PDB file of C-alpha atoms in Angstrom:
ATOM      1  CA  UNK A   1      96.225 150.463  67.183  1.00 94.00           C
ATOM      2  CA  UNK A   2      99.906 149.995  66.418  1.00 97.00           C
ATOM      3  CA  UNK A   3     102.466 152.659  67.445  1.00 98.00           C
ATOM      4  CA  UNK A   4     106.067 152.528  65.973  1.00 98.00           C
ATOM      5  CA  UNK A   5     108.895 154.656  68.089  1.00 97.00           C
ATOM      6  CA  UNK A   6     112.388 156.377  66.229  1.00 96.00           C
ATOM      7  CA  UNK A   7     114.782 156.652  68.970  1.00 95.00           C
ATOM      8  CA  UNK A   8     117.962 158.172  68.756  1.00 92.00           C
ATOM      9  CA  UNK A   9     121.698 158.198  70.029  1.00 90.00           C
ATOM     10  CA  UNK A  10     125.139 159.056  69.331  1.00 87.00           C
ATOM     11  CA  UNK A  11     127.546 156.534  71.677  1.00 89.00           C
ATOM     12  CA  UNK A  12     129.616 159.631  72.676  1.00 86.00           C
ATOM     13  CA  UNK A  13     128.915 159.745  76.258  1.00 86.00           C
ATOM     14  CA  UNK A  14     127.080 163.161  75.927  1.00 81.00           C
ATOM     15  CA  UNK A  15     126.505 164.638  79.003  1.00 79.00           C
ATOM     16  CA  UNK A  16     128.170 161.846  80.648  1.00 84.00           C
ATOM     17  CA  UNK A  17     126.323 158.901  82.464  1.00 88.00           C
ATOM     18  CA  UNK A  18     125.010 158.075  78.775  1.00 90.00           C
ATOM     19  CA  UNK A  19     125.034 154.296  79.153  1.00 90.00           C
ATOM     20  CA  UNK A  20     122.851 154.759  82.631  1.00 89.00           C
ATOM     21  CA  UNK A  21     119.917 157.276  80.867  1.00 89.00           C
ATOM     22  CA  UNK A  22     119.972 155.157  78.047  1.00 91.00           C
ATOM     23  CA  UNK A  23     119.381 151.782  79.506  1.00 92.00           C
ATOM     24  CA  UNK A  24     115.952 153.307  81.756  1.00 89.00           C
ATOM     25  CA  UNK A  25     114.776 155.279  78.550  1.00 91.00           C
ATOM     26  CA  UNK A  26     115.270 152.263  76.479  1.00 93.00           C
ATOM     27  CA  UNK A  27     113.587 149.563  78.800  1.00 93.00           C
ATOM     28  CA  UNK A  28     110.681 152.405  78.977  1.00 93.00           C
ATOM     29  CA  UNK A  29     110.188 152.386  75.236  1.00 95.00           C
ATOM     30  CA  UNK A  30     110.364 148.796  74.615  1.00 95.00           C
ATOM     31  CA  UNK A  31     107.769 147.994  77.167  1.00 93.00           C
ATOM     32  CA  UNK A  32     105.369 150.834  75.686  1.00 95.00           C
ATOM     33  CA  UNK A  33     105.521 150.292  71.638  1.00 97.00           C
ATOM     34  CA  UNK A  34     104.469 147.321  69.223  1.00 97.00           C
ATOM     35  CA  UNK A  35     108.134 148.683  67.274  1.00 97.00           C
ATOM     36  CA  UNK A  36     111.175 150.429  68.631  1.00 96.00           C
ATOM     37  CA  UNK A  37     113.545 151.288  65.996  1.00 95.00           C
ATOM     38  CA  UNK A  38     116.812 152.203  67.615  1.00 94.00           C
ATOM     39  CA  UNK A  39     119.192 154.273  65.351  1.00 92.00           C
ATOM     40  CA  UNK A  40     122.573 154.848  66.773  1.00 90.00           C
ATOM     41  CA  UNK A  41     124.443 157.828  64.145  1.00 85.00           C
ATOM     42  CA  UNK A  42     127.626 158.862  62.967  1.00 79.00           C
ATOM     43  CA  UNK A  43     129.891 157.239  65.887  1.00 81.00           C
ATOM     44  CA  UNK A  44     133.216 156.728  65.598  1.00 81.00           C
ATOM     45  CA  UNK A  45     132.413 153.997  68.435  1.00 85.00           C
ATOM     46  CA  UNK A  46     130.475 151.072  68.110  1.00 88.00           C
ATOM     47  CA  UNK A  47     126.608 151.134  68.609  1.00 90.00           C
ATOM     48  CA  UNK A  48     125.446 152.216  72.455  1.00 92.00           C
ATOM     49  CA  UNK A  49     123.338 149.161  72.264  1.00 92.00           C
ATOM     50  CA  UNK A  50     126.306 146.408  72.740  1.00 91.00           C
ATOM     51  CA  UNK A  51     126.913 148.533  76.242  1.00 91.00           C
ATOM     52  CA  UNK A  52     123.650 148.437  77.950  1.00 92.00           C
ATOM     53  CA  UNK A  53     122.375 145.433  76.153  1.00 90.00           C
ATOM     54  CA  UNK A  54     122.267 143.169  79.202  1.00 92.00           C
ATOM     55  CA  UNK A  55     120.277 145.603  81.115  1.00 91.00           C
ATOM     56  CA  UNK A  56     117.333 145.483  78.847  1.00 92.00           C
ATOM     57  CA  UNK A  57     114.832 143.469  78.919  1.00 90.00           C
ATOM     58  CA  UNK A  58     114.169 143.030  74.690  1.00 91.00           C
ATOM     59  CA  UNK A  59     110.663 141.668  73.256  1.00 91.00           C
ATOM     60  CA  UNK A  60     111.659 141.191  69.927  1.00 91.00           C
ATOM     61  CA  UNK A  61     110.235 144.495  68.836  1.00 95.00           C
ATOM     62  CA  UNK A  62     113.314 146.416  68.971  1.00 94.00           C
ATOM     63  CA  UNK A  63     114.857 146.796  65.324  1.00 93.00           C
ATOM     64  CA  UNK A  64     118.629 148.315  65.443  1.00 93.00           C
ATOM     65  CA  UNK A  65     120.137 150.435  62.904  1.00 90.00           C
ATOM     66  CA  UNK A  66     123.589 151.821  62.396  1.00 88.00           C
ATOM     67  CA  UNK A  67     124.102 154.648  61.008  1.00 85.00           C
ATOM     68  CA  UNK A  68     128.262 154.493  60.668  1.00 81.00           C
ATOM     69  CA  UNK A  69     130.364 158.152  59.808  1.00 80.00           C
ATOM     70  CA  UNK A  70     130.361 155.978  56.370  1.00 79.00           C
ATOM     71  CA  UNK A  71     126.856 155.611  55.568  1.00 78.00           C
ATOM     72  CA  UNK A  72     126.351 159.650  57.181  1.00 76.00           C
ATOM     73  CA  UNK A  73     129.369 160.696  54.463  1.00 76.00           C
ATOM     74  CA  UNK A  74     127.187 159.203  51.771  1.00 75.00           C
ATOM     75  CA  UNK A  75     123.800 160.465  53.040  1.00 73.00           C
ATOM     76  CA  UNK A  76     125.371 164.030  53.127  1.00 71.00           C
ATOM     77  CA  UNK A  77     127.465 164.502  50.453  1.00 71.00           C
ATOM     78  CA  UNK A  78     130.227 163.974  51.965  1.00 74.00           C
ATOM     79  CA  UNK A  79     130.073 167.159  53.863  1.00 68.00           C
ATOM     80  CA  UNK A  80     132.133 167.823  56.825  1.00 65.00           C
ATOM     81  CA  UNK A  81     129.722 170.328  58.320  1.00 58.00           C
ATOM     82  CA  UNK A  82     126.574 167.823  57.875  1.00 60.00           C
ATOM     83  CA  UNK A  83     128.889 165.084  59.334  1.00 57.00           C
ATOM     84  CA  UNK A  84     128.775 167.130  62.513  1.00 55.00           C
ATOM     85  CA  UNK A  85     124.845 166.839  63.408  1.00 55.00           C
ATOM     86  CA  UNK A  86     123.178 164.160  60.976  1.00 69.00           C
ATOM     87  CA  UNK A  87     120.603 163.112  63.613  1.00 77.00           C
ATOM     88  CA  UNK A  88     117.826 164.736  61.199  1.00 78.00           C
ATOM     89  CA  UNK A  89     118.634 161.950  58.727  1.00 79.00           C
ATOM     90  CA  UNK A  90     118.743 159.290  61.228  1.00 84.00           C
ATOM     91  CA  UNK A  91     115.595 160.520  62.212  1.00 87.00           C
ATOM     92  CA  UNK A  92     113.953 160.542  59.119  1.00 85.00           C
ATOM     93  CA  UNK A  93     115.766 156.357  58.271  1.00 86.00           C
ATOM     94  CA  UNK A  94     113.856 155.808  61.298  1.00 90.00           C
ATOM     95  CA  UNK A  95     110.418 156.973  60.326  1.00 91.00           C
ATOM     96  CA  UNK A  96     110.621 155.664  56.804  1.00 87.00           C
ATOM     97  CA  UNK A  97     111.065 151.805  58.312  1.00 90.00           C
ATOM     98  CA  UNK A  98     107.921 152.946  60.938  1.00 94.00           C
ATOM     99  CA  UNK A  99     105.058 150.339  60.167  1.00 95.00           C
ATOM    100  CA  UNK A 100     103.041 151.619  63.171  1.00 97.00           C
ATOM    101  CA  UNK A 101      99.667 153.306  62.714  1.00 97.00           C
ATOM    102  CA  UNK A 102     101.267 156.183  65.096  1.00 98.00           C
ATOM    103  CA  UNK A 103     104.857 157.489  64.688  1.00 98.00           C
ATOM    104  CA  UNK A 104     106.367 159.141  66.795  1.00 95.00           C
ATOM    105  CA  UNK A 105     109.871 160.802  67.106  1.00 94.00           C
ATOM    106  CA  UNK A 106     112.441 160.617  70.216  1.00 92.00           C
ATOM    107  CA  UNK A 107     115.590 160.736  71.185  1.00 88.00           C
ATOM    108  CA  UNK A 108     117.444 158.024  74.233  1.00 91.00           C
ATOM    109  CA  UNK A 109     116.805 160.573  76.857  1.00 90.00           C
ATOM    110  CA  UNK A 110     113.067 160.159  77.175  1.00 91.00           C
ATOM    111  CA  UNK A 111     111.305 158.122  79.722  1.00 91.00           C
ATOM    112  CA  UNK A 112     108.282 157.088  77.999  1.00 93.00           C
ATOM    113  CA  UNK A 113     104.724 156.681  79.072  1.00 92.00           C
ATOM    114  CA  UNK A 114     103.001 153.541  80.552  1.00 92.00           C
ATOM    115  CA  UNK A 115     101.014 151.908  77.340  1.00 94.00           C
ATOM    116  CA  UNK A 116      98.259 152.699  79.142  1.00 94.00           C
ATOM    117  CA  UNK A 117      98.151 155.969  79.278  1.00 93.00           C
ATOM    118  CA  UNK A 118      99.414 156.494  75.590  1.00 95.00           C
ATOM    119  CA  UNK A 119      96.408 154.678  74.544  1.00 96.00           C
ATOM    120  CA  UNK A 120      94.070 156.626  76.479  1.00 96.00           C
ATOM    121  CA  UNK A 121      95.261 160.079  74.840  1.00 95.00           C
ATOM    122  CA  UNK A 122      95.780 159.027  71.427  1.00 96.00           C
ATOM    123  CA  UNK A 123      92.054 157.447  71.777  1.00 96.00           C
ATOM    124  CA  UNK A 124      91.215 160.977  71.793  1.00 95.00           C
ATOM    125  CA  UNK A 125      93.649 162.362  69.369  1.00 96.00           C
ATOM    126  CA  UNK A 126      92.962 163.920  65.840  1.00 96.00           C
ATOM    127  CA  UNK A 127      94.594 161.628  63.284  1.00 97.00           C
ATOM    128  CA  UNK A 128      94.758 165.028  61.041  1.00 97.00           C
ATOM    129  CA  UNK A 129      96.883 166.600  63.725  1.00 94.00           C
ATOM    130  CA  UNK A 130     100.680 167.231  64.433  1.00 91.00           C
ATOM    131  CA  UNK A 131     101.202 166.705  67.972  1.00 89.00           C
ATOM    132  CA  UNK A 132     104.262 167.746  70.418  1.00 85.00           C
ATOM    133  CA  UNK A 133     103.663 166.113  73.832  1.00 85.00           C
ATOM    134  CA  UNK A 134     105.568 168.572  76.287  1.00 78.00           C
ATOM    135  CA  UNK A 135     108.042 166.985  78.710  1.00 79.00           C
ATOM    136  CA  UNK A 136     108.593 167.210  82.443  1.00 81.00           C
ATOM    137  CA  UNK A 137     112.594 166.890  83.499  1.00 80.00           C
ATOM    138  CA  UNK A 138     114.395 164.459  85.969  1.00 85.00           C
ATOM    139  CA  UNK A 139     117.726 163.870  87.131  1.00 84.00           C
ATOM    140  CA  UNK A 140     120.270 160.389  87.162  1.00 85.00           C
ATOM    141  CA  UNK A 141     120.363 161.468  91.018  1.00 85.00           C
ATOM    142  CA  UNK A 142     116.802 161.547  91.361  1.00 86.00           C
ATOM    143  CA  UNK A 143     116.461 157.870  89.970  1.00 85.00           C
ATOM    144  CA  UNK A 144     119.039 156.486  92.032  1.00 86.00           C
ATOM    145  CA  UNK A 145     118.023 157.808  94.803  1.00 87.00           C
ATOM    146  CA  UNK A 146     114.285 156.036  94.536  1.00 86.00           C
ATOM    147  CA  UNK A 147     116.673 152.808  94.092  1.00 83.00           C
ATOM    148  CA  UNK A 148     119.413 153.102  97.151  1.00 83.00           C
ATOM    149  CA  UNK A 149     121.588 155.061  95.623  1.00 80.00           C
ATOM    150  CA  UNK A 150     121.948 152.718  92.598  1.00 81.00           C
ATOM    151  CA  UNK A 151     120.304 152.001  89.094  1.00 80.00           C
ATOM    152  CA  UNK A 152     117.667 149.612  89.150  1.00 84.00           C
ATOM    153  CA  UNK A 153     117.245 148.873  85.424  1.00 82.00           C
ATOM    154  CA  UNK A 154     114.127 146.270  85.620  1.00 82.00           C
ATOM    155  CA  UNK A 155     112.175 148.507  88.091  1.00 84.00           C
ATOM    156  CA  UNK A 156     111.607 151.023  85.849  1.00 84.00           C
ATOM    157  CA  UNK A 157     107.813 151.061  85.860  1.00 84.00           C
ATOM    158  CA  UNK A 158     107.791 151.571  89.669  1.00 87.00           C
ATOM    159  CA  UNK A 159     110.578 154.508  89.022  1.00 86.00           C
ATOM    160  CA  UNK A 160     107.761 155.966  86.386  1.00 86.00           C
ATOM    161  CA  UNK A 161     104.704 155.734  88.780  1.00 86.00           C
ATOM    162  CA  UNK A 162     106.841 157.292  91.341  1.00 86.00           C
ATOM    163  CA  UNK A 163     107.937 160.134  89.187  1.00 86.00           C
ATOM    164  CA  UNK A 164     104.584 161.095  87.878  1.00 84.00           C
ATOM    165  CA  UNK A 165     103.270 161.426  91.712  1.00 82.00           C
ATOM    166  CA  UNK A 166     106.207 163.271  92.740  1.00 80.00           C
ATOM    167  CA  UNK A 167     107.666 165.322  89.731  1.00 74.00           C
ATOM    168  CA  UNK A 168     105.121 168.467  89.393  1.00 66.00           C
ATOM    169  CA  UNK A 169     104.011 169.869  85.944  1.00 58.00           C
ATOM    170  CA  UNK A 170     106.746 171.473  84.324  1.00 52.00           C
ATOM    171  CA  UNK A 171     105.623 175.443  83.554  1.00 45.00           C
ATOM    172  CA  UNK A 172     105.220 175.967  79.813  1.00 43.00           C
ATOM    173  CA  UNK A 173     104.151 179.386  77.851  1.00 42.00           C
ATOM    174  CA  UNK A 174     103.166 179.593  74.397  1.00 42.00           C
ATOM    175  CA  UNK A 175     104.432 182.813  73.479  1.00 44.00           C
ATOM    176  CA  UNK A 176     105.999 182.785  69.997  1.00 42.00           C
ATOM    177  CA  UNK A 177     109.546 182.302  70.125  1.00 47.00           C
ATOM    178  CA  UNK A 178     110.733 184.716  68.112  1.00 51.00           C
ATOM    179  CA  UNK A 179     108.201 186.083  66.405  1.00 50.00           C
ATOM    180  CA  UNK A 180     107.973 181.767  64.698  1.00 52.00           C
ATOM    181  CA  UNK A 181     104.281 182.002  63.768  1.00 52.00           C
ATOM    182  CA  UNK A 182     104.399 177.966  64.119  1.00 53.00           C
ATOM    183  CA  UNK A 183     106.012 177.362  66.885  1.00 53.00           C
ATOM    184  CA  UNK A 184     104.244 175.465  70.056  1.00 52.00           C
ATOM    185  CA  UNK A 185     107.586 175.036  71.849  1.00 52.00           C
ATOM    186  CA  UNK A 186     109.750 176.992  73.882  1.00 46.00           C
ATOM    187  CA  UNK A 187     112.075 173.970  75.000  1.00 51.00           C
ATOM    188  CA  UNK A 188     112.749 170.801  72.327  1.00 56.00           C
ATOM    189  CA  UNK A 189     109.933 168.223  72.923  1.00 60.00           C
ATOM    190  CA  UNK A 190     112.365 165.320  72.099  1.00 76.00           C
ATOM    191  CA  UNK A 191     108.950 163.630  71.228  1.00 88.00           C
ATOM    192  CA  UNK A 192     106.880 164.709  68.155  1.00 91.00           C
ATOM    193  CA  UNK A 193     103.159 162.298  67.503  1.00 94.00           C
ATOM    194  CA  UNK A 194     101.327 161.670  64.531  1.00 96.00           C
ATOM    195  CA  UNK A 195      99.436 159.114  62.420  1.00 97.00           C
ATOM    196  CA  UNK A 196     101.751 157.924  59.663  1.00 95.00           C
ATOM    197  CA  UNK A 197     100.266 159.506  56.554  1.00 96.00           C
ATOM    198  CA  UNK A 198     101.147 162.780  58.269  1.00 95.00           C
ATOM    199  CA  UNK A 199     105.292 161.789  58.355  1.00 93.00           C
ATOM    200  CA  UNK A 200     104.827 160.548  54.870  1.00 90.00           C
ATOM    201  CA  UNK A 201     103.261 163.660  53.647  1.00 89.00           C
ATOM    202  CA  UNK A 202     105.524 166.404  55.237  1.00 87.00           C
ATOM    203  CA  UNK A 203     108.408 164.097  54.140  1.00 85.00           C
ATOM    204  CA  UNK A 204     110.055 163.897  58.072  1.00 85.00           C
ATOM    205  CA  UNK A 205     112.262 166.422  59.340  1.00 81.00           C
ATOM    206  CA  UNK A 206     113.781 169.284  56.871  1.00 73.00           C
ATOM    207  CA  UNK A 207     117.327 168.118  55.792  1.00 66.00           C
ATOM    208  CA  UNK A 208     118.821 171.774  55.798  1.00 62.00           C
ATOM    209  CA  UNK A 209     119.287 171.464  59.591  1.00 56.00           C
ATOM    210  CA  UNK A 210     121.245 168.969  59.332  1.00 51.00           C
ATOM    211  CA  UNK A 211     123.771 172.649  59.945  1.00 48.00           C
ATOM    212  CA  UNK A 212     121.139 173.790  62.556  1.00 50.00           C
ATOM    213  CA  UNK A 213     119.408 173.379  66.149  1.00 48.00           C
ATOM    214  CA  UNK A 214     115.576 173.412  66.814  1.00 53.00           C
ATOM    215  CA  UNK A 215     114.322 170.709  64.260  1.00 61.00           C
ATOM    216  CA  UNK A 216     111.478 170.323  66.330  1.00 63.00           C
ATOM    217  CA  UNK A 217     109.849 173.790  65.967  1.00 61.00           C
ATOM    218  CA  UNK A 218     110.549 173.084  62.059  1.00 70.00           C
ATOM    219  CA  UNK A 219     109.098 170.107  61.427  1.00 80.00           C
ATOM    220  CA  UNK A 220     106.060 171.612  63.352  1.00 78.00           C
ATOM    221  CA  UNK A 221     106.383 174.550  60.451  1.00 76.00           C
ATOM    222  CA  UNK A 222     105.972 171.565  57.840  1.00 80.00           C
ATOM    223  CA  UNK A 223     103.314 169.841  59.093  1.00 84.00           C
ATOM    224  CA  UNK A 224     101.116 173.282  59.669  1.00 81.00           C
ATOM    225  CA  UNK A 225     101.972 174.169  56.288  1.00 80.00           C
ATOM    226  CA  UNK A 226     100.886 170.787  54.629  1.00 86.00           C
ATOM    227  CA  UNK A 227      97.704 172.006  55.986  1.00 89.00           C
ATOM    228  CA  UNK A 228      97.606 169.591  59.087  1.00 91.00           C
ATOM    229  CA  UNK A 229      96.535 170.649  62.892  1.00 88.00           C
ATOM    230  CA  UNK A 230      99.329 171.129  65.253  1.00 82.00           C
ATOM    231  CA  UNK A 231      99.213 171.173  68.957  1.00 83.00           C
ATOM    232  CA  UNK A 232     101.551 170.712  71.979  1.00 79.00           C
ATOM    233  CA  UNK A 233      99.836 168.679  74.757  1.00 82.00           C
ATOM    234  CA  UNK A 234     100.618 167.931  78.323  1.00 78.00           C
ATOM    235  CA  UNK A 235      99.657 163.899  79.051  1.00 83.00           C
ATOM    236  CA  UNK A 236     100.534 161.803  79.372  1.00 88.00           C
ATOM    237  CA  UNK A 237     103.467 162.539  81.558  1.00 84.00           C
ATOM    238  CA  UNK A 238     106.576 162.525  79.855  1.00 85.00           C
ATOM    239  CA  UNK A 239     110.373 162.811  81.644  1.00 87.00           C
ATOM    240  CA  UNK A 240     113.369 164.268  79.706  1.00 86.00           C
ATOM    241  CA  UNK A 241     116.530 163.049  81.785  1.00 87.00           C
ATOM    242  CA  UNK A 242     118.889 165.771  82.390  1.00 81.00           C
ATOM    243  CA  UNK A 243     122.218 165.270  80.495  1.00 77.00           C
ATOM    244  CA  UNK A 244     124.372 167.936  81.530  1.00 67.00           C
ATOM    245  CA  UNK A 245     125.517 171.159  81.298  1.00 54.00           C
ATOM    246  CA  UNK A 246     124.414 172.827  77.360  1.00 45.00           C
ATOM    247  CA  UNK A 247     121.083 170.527  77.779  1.00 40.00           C
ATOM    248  CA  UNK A 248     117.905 169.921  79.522  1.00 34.00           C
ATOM    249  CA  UNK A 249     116.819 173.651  78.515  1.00 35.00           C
ATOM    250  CA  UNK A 250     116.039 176.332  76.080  1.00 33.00           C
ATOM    251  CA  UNK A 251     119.588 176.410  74.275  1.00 35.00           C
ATOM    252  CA  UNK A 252     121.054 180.112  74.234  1.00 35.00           C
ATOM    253  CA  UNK A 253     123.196 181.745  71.400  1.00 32.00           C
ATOM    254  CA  UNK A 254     120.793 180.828  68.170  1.00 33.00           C
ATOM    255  CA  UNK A 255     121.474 183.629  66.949  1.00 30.00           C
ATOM    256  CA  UNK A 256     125.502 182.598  66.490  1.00 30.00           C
ATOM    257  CA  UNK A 257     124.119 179.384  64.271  1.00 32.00           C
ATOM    258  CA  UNK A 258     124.846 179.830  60.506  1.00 33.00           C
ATOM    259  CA  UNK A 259     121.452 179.223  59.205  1.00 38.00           C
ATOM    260  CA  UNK A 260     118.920 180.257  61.382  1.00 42.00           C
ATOM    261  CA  UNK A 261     116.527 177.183  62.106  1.00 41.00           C
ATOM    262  CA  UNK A 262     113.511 179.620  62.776  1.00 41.00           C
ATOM    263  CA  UNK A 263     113.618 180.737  58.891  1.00 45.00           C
ATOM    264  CA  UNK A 264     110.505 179.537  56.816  1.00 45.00           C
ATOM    265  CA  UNK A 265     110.593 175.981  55.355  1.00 47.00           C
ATOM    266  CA  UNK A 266     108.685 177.535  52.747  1.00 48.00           C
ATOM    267  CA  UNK A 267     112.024 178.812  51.363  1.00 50.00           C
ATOM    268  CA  UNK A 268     113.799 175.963  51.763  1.00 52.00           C
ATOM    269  CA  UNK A 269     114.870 173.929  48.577  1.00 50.00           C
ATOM    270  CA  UNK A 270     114.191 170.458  48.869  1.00 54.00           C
ATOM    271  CA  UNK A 271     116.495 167.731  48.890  1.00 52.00           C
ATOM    272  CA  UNK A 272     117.291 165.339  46.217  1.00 55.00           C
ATOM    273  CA  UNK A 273     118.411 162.594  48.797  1.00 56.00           C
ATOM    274  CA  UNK A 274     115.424 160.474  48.990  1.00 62.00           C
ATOM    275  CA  UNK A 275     116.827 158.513  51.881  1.00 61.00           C
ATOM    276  CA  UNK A 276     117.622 161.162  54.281  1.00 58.00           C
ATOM    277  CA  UNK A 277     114.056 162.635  53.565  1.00 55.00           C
ATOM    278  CA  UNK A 278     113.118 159.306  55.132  1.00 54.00           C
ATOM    279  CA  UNK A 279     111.468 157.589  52.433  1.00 48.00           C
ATOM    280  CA  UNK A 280     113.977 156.224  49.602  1.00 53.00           C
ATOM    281  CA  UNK A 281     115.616 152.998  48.854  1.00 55.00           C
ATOM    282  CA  UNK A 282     119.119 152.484  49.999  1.00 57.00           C
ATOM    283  CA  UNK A 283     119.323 149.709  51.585  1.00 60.00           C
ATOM    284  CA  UNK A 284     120.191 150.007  55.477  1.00 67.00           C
ATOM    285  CA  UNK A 285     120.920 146.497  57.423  1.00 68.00           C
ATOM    286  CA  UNK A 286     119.339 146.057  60.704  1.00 70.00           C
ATOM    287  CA  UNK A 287     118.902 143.505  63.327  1.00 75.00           C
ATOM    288  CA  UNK A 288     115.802 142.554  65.778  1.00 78.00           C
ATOM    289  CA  UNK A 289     116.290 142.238  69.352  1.00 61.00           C
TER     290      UNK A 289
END
């Protein structure tokens, strides 16, 4: 078995302390995957990854990607409102490269699970199923504190063994949001699971919310619709590392957002960009670590 992990950033110091949640999460999913594909998107900065690059501890698995305001003008049209929240396309670069038998989706907040334990629940997972693997949250002042008060970057398995004794099961409904007939989420999983002839069916996440919030409850939509299972599960234990104020939680105020991300993809008109479905031919440089 060969899993392949998208991971995302903007280097824009969201939520602040960026450059400290990135470097656990990133050690975390290095150590865990056969391929990490790192996408850093639409910056005006240069890539995250030249910041906390000393502080990880590479394999040669990681592939980086830059997705430059450039590149996201082209990708979009040059639209000014897409420019503003293009992570759906750097998503989808992501899970075109994927060469793993299992894709799955993230973002540089996540502290991933122990390869071990991955194993053991995909073992048992559908390969005809959609999966949503529900996080559990943690702060920066939580990990220092396990260190002294500072940021340990190479003991992050020990920081993971301690936070899955000591961080309890985060409380989870599954009443519909909003009357969303697909939806198994009532907070963003930031990590979305499936074999790879699922992403290449469903064509990755819907390029229309590129304007919106909540891709992850959409791309759910997709997959059901393609005629795939979907399911949110709760192991192996997954951490979501607070960033701030306006994160961490069930965002408020959809209703304000233009397009409302909770409409039926089924109405949706499908894109003509290849690429930013995920699975064209423009040619995107990256480099192995």
């Amino acid at each position: 078995m060969t899993i392949s992990a998208i991971v995302i950033a903007r280097n824009d110091n969201y939520g602040g302390n960026l450059a400290e949640r990135s470097t656990y999460c990133l050690n975390t999913a290095i150590n865990t995957y056969d391929e990490v594909i790192y996408i850093d998107w639409n910056s005006e900065n240069h890539s995250l990854l030249y910041d906390i690059k000393d502080n990880l501890q590479f394999k040669g698995n990681l592939k980086h990607i830059v997705i430059s305001p450039k590149i996201a003008s082209i990708l979009t049209n040059n639209d000014p409102n897409a420019q503003k929240c293009c992570e759906v396309l750097a998503r989808n670069i992501g899970i075109k490269r994927a060469t793993g038998d299992w894709v799955l989706s993230s973002n540089i907040d996540i502290i991933h699970p122990s390869r071990e334990d991955l194993e053991k629940t995909l073992n048992e997972l559908d390969p005809n199923t959609f999966y949503t693997i529900s996080r559990r949250h943690v702060t920066l002042d939580i990990i220092k504190e396990f260190h002294g008060g500072e940021c340990d970057y190479k003991n992050w398995e020990s920081l993971r063994n301690h936070l899955n004794k000591t961080i309890g099961e985060r409380i989870y409904t599954e009443e519909i949001v909003k009357g969303d007939d697909y939806s198994m989420i009532n907070c963003c999983g930031d990590y979305q699971i499936a074999k790879r002839h699922i992403w290449e069916t469903i064509k990755g996440f819907e390029e229309e919310l590129i304007y919106c919030l909540y891709t992850d409850t959409n791309v759910q939509k997709k997959a059901a619709i393609h005629g795939f299972g979907l399911k949110a599960i709760f192991n192996p234990p997954l951490f979501h590392v607070d960033h701030g104020p306006g994160g961490g939680g069930f965002m408020k105020g959809i209703n304000k957002v233009t397009n409302d991300p909770y409409r039926s993809v089924i109405y949706q008109k499908e894109t003509e960009n290849t690429e930013s479905w995920g699975f064209g031919d423009t040619e995107i440089e990256f480099e192995i670590f």
